[in-house]
């Protein structure tokens, strides 16, 4: 039987009169990386917020690690959230803390580790795996955008979650730095058999790291398939999304 980390079953969500998710179903398999793409406002971040139960679904079931999280108590929810690493949009580092303190944060406050030596070891090994050795004493202000993302990645992975959520991991980075982040995510996922869901507008990034791509439009998943199927697809939904992203890029570029 296929093992799933995450399963949405006919999930709907509205904010006031606005229907934001319409009866969506999908699953993420163990070890699989999925990219969730779609135009602005189609409901991608709402999916991420539902996975963490930062908001409640109106209808449907959400199974994380085999448990329907829609009915978990606050205590059980905290335990299950500890198994999920999150890289927020923009990195969301604590600017007044060193790199070490940023990465150690989940160890101190989620895992309650008191052994400073062990914590140093875990942080330093994680910083090495995101190719930022010996940066413990730097402040976030000393870092480039790409380095900040890598610190955020180290912080998300330091307590060894088996599921990683990434919200726009390459936004605001130049293409070379963005590809570096993609390589790291793909590499870490392979090495640690990590499942991941990345929400992104960056098609190159999605195809670079994802086993499967889900395309959303107006609260529905309108296309699902492997990265290879995406590249070969002439589905009108895929084509229209790609044309939309190109026209946004053209409008954003210098005349
Ligand atoms: N708390 C809220 N109250 C009211 N409306 C909301 C709330 N959160 C999201 N929405 C609306 O739900 C819709 C989907 O938002 P969501 O953030 O999920 O989109 P998205 O696909 O992630 O967009 P983007 O790519 O721009 O981040 C949008 O129209 C948004 O305005």
Short mmCIF file of C-alpha atoms and ligand atoms in Angstrom, two decimals:
data_model
loop_
_atom_site.label_atom_id
_atom_site.label_comp_id
_atom_site.label_asym_id
_atom_site.label_seq_id
_atom_site.Cartn_x
_atom_site.Cartn_y
_atom_site.Cartn_z
CA UNK A 1 0.00 0.00 0.00
CA UNK A 2 1.22 3.49 -0.88
CA UNK A 3 2.34 5.54 2.15
CA UNK A 4 1.10 9.10 2.27
CA UNK A 5 2.43 11.96 4.36
CA UNK A 6 -0.44 14.25 3.47
CA UNK A 7 -3.91 13.72 2.04
CA UNK A 8 -6.61 16.30 1.34
CA UNK A 9 -10.09 14.77 0.89
CA UNK A 10 -12.72 17.08 -0.65
CA UNK A 11 -11.54 20.13 1.28
CA UNK A 12 -13.40 23.42 0.94
CA UNK A 13 -12.70 26.77 2.51
CA UNK A 14 -14.42 30.14 2.25
CA UNK A 15 -13.62 33.52 3.72
CA UNK A 16 -16.98 35.25 4.11
CA UNK A 17 -18.80 34.85 0.78
CA UNK A 18 -15.59 34.13 -1.05
CA UNK A 19 -15.07 30.45 -1.85
CA UNK A 20 -11.27 30.08 -1.79
CA UNK A 21 -10.91 26.26 -2.02
CA UNK A 22 -13.50 24.18 -3.86
CA UNK A 23 -13.64 20.57 -2.83
CA UNK A 24 -9.97 19.81 -3.47
CA UNK A 25 -8.37 16.36 -3.08
CA UNK A 26 -4.71 15.41 -3.44
CA UNK A 27 -2.00 13.45 -1.70
CA UNK A 28 1.74 13.69 -1.14
CA UNK A 29 3.57 10.38 -0.92
CA UNK A 30 6.40 9.54 1.44
CA UNK A 31 9.64 10.93 -0.01
CA UNK A 32 7.83 12.85 -2.75
CA UNK A 33 8.36 16.54 -3.59
CA UNK A 34 5.28 18.34 -4.89
CA UNK A 35 5.16 21.86 -6.32
CA UNK A 36 1.92 23.78 -5.95
CA UNK A 37 1.64 26.44 -8.61
CA UNK A 38 -1.02 28.81 -9.79
CA UNK A 39 -1.76 32.48 -10.29
CA UNK A 40 -1.86 34.93 -7.42
CA UNK A 41 -4.92 34.53 -5.22
CA UNK A 42 -5.82 31.00 -6.39
CA UNK A 43 -5.54 29.53 -2.85
CA UNK A 44 -1.98 28.14 -2.55
CA UNK A 45 -1.11 29.76 0.78
CA UNK A 46 -4.53 28.77 2.10
CA UNK A 47 -3.54 25.13 1.46
CA UNK A 48 -0.33 25.62 3.48
CA UNK A 49 -2.21 27.28 6.33
CA UNK A 50 -4.72 24.42 6.42
CA UNK A 51 -1.92 21.83 6.59
CA UNK A 52 -0.66 23.50 9.77
CA UNK A 53 -4.25 24.06 10.92
CA UNK A 54 -3.58 27.77 11.31
CA UNK A 55 -7.07 28.01 9.82
CA UNK A 56 -9.92 25.47 9.84
CA UNK A 57 -11.41 23.77 6.78
CA UNK A 58 -15.15 24.25 6.26
CA UNK A 59 -15.58 20.79 4.77
CA UNK A 60 -13.45 17.73 4.07
CA UNK A 61 -10.63 15.89 5.78
CA UNK A 62 -6.91 16.62 6.02
CA UNK A 63 -4.72 13.65 6.94
CA UNK A 64 -1.16 14.37 8.03
CA UNK A 65 1.02 11.39 8.96
CA UNK A 66 -2.10 9.24 8.76
CA UNK A 67 -4.13 11.28 11.26
CA UNK A 68 -7.12 13.44 10.43
CA UNK A 69 -5.88 16.77 11.81
CA UNK A 70 -9.31 18.37 11.58
CA UNK A 71 -10.22 16.59 14.84
CA UNK A 72 -6.96 16.69 16.81
CA UNK A 73 -6.68 18.38 20.18
CA UNK A 74 -4.29 21.33 20.56
CA UNK A 75 -1.75 19.05 22.34
CA UNK A 76 -1.85 16.40 19.56
CA UNK A 77 -1.60 19.14 16.97
CA UNK A 78 1.57 20.54 18.57
CA UNK A 79 3.14 17.06 18.43
CA UNK A 80 2.28 16.57 14.78
CA UNK A 81 3.44 20.09 13.82
CA UNK A 82 6.88 19.21 15.25
CA UNK A 83 7.26 16.76 12.37
CA UNK A 84 6.80 19.52 9.78
CA UNK A 85 9.60 21.93 8.82
CA UNK A 86 8.53 25.28 7.42
CA UNK A 87 10.38 27.82 5.35
CA UNK A 88 8.25 30.96 5.35
CA UNK A 89 8.15 33.44 2.52
CA UNK A 90 11.10 35.83 2.94
CA UNK A 91 12.85 33.48 5.36
CA UNK A 92 11.34 35.12 8.46
CA UNK A 93 14.57 35.08 10.49
CA UNK A 94 14.73 36.79 13.86
CA UNK A 95 16.81 39.86 13.03
CA UNK A 96 18.04 40.44 16.58
CA UNK A 97 19.43 36.90 16.90
CA UNK A 98 22.64 35.43 15.52
CA UNK A 99 22.54 32.71 12.86
CA UNK A 100 23.25 30.19 15.63
CA UNK A 101 20.31 31.36 17.75
CA UNK A 102 18.01 31.37 14.73
CA UNK A 103 18.83 27.79 13.81
CA UNK A 104 18.87 26.63 17.46
CA UNK A 105 15.43 28.17 18.09
CA UNK A 106 13.33 25.05 17.31
CA UNK A 107 15.76 22.87 19.29
CA UNK A 108 15.39 25.07 22.36
CA UNK A 109 11.69 25.82 22.16
CA UNK A 110 10.16 22.85 20.30
CA UNK A 111 12.40 19.96 21.33
CA UNK A 112 13.41 21.48 24.66
CA UNK A 113 17.07 20.52 24.25
CA UNK A 114 19.17 21.86 27.14
CA UNK A 115 22.57 20.41 26.24
CA UNK A 116 24.42 23.39 24.70
CA UNK A 117 27.19 21.16 23.29
CA UNK A 118 24.70 18.93 21.48
CA UNK A 119 22.87 22.00 20.21
CA UNK A 120 26.14 23.51 18.85
CA UNK A 121 26.87 20.22 17.08
CA UNK A 122 23.40 19.95 15.53
CA UNK A 123 23.39 23.59 14.36
CA UNK A 124 26.88 23.44 12.94
CA UNK A 125 26.19 20.19 11.05
CA UNK A 126 22.97 21.66 9.62
CA UNK A 127 24.74 24.87 8.57
CA UNK A 128 27.31 22.75 6.78
CA UNK A 129 24.64 20.86 4.91
CA UNK A 130 23.21 24.15 3.58
CA UNK A 131 26.77 25.18 2.66
CA UNK A 132 27.09 27.90 5.29
CA UNK A 133 29.82 26.58 7.60
CA UNK A 134 31.20 28.87 10.32
CA UNK A 135 28.45 31.46 10.05
CA UNK A 136 27.06 30.92 13.56
CA UNK A 137 28.09 34.33 14.88
CA UNK A 138 26.81 36.40 11.97
CA UNK A 139 23.61 38.45 12.22
CA UNK A 140 20.86 38.17 9.58
CA UNK A 141 21.69 41.73 8.44
CA UNK A 142 25.17 40.48 7.45
CA UNK A 143 23.69 37.92 5.03
CA UNK A 144 22.67 38.06 1.38
CA UNK A 145 19.10 37.07 0.40
CA UNK A 146 20.26 33.60 -0.66
CA UNK A 147 22.15 33.08 2.59
CA UNK A 148 19.09 34.10 4.60
CA UNK A 149 17.01 31.51 2.75
CA UNK A 150 19.64 28.87 3.47
CA UNK A 151 19.63 29.76 7.19
CA UNK A 152 15.82 29.49 7.11
CA UNK A 153 16.20 26.08 5.45
CA UNK A 154 18.70 24.98 8.13
CA UNK A 155 16.28 26.13 10.84
CA UNK A 156 13.41 24.21 9.23
CA UNK A 157 15.47 21.04 8.97
CA UNK A 158 17.48 21.08 12.19
CA UNK A 159 15.04 18.94 14.15
CA UNK A 160 14.83 16.43 11.32
CA UNK A 161 11.22 16.73 10.17
CA UNK A 162 10.17 14.28 7.49
CA UNK A 163 7.89 16.78 5.75
CA UNK A 164 8.98 20.23 4.60
CA UNK A 165 6.72 23.10 3.57
CA UNK A 166 8.26 25.85 1.49
CA UNK A 167 6.43 29.10 0.78
CA UNK A 168 7.95 30.81 -2.26
CA UNK A 169 11.51 29.67 -1.49
CA UNK A 170 13.09 31.43 -4.48
CA UNK A 171 11.10 34.67 -4.62
CA UNK A 172 13.32 37.75 -4.72
CA UNK A 173 16.49 35.80 -5.55
CA UNK A 174 18.54 36.15 -8.72
CA UNK A 175 18.31 33.07 -10.99
CA UNK A 176 21.72 31.70 -10.00
CA UNK A 177 20.98 31.91 -6.25
CA UNK A 178 17.50 30.49 -6.85
CA UNK A 179 18.96 27.43 -8.61
CA UNK A 180 21.39 26.98 -5.70
CA UNK A 181 18.44 26.85 -3.27
CA UNK A 182 16.64 24.38 -5.59
CA UNK A 183 19.68 22.10 -5.71
CA UNK A 184 19.94 22.15 -1.93
CA UNK A 185 16.27 21.31 -1.43
CA UNK A 186 16.40 18.50 -4.01
CA UNK A 187 19.59 17.17 -2.48
CA UNK A 188 18.37 17.32 1.12
CA UNK A 189 15.10 15.70 0.14
CA UNK A 190 16.91 12.83 -1.57
CA UNK A 191 19.46 12.33 1.20
CA UNK A 192 16.92 12.39 4.03
CA UNK A 193 13.98 10.82 2.16
CA UNK A 194 12.12 14.02 2.92
CA UNK A 195 8.67 14.77 1.53
CA UNK A 196 8.10 18.39 0.61
CA UNK A 197 5.48 20.73 -0.73
CA UNK A 198 6.69 23.94 -2.28
CA UNK A 199 4.37 26.80 -3.15
CA UNK A 200 5.94 28.75 -5.95
CA UNK A 201 5.44 31.01 -8.96
CA UNK A 202 8.86 29.96 -10.24
CA UNK A 203 8.26 27.32 -12.93
CA UNK A 204 11.98 26.58 -13.33
CA UNK A 205 12.28 25.97 -9.60
CA UNK A 206 9.15 23.78 -9.50
CA UNK A 207 10.34 21.59 -12.37
CA UNK A 208 13.86 21.49 -10.94
CA UNK A 209 12.87 19.99 -7.60
CA UNK A 210 9.39 18.48 -7.86
CA UNK A 211 8.40 14.91 -8.66
CA UNK A 212 4.87 16.14 -9.30
CA UNK A 213 3.27 19.46 -10.04
CA UNK A 214 -0.24 20.55 -9.00
CA UNK A 215 -1.68 23.53 -10.82
CA UNK A 216 -4.38 25.53 -9.06
CA UNK A 217 -6.85 28.00 -10.50
CA UNK A 218 -9.60 29.80 -8.61
CA UNK A 219 -9.62 27.34 -5.71
CA UNK A 220 -9.51 24.16 -7.83
CA UNK A 221 -6.65 21.86 -8.76
CA UNK A 222 -6.97 21.93 -12.54
CA UNK A 223 -3.92 19.84 -13.49
CA UNK A 224 -1.72 17.26 -11.77
CA UNK A 225 1.18 15.31 -13.17
CA UNK A 226 4.89 14.62 -13.09
CA UNK A 227 7.42 17.27 -14.05
CA UNK A 228 8.05 15.36 -17.30
CA UNK A 229 4.31 15.34 -18.07
CA UNK A 230 4.19 19.08 -17.37
CA UNK A 231 7.01 19.75 -19.81
CA UNK A 232 5.30 17.67 -22.52
CA UNK A 233 1.79 18.95 -21.76
CA UNK A 234 -0.37 20.85 -24.20
CA UNK A 235 -3.23 21.01 -21.69
CA UNK A 236 -4.92 24.41 -22.08
CA UNK A 237 -4.71 25.05 -18.30
CA UNK A 238 -0.93 24.54 -18.31
CA UNK A 239 -0.48 26.63 -21.46
CA UNK A 240 -2.63 29.46 -20.17
CA UNK A 241 -0.76 29.53 -16.83
CA UNK A 242 2.60 29.59 -18.63
CA UNK A 243 1.43 32.40 -20.93
CA UNK A 244 0.27 34.33 -17.84
CA UNK A 245 3.64 34.00 -16.10
CA UNK A 246 5.46 35.09 -19.30
CA UNK A 247 3.30 38.17 -19.72
CA UNK A 248 3.89 39.10 -16.04
CA UNK A 249 7.64 38.73 -16.58
CA UNK A 250 7.48 40.92 -19.71
CA UNK A 251 5.46 43.57 -17.93
CA UNK A 252 7.99 43.50 -15.08
CA UNK A 253 11.05 43.76 -17.34
CA UNK A 254 12.70 46.96 -18.56
CA UNK A 255 11.19 48.42 -21.74
N1 LIG B 1 -7.94 35.63 6.20
C1 LIG B 1 -8.50 35.93 5.03
N2 LIG B 1 -9.64 36.67 4.98
C2 LIG B 1 -10.21 36.96 3.80
N3 LIG B 1 -9.75 36.57 2.61
C3 LIG B 1 -8.63 35.84 2.59
C4 LIG B 1 -7.93 35.48 3.80
N4 LIG B 1 -6.84 34.75 3.46
C5 LIG B 1 -6.85 34.66 2.11
N5 LIG B 1 -7.91 35.31 1.59
C6 LIG B 1 -8.27 35.39 0.17
O1 LIG B 1 -8.24 34.08 -0.34
C7 LIG B 1 -7.75 34.07 -1.68
C8 LIG B 1 -6.63 33.08 -1.79
O2 LIG B 1 -5.53 33.57 -1.03
P1 LIG B 1 -4.13 32.79 -0.96
O3 LIG B 1 -3.23 33.62 -0.11
O4 LIG B 1 -4.36 31.40 -0.57
O5 LIG B 1 -3.68 32.85 -2.47
P2 LIG B 1 -2.27 32.49 -3.14
O6 LIG B 1 -2.57 31.62 -4.29
O7 LIG B 1 -1.33 31.99 -2.11
O8 LIG B 1 -1.80 33.91 -3.66
P3 LIG B 1 -0.30 34.52 -3.81
O9 LIG B 1 0.36 33.71 -4.88
O10 LIG B 1 -0.55 35.93 -4.24
O11 LIG B 1 0.37 34.42 -2.47
C9 LIG B 1 -7.35 35.51 -2.01
O12 LIG B 1 -8.40 36.11 -2.73
C10 LIG B 1 -7.22 36.14 -0.65
O13 LIG B 1 -7.52 37.52 -0.71
#
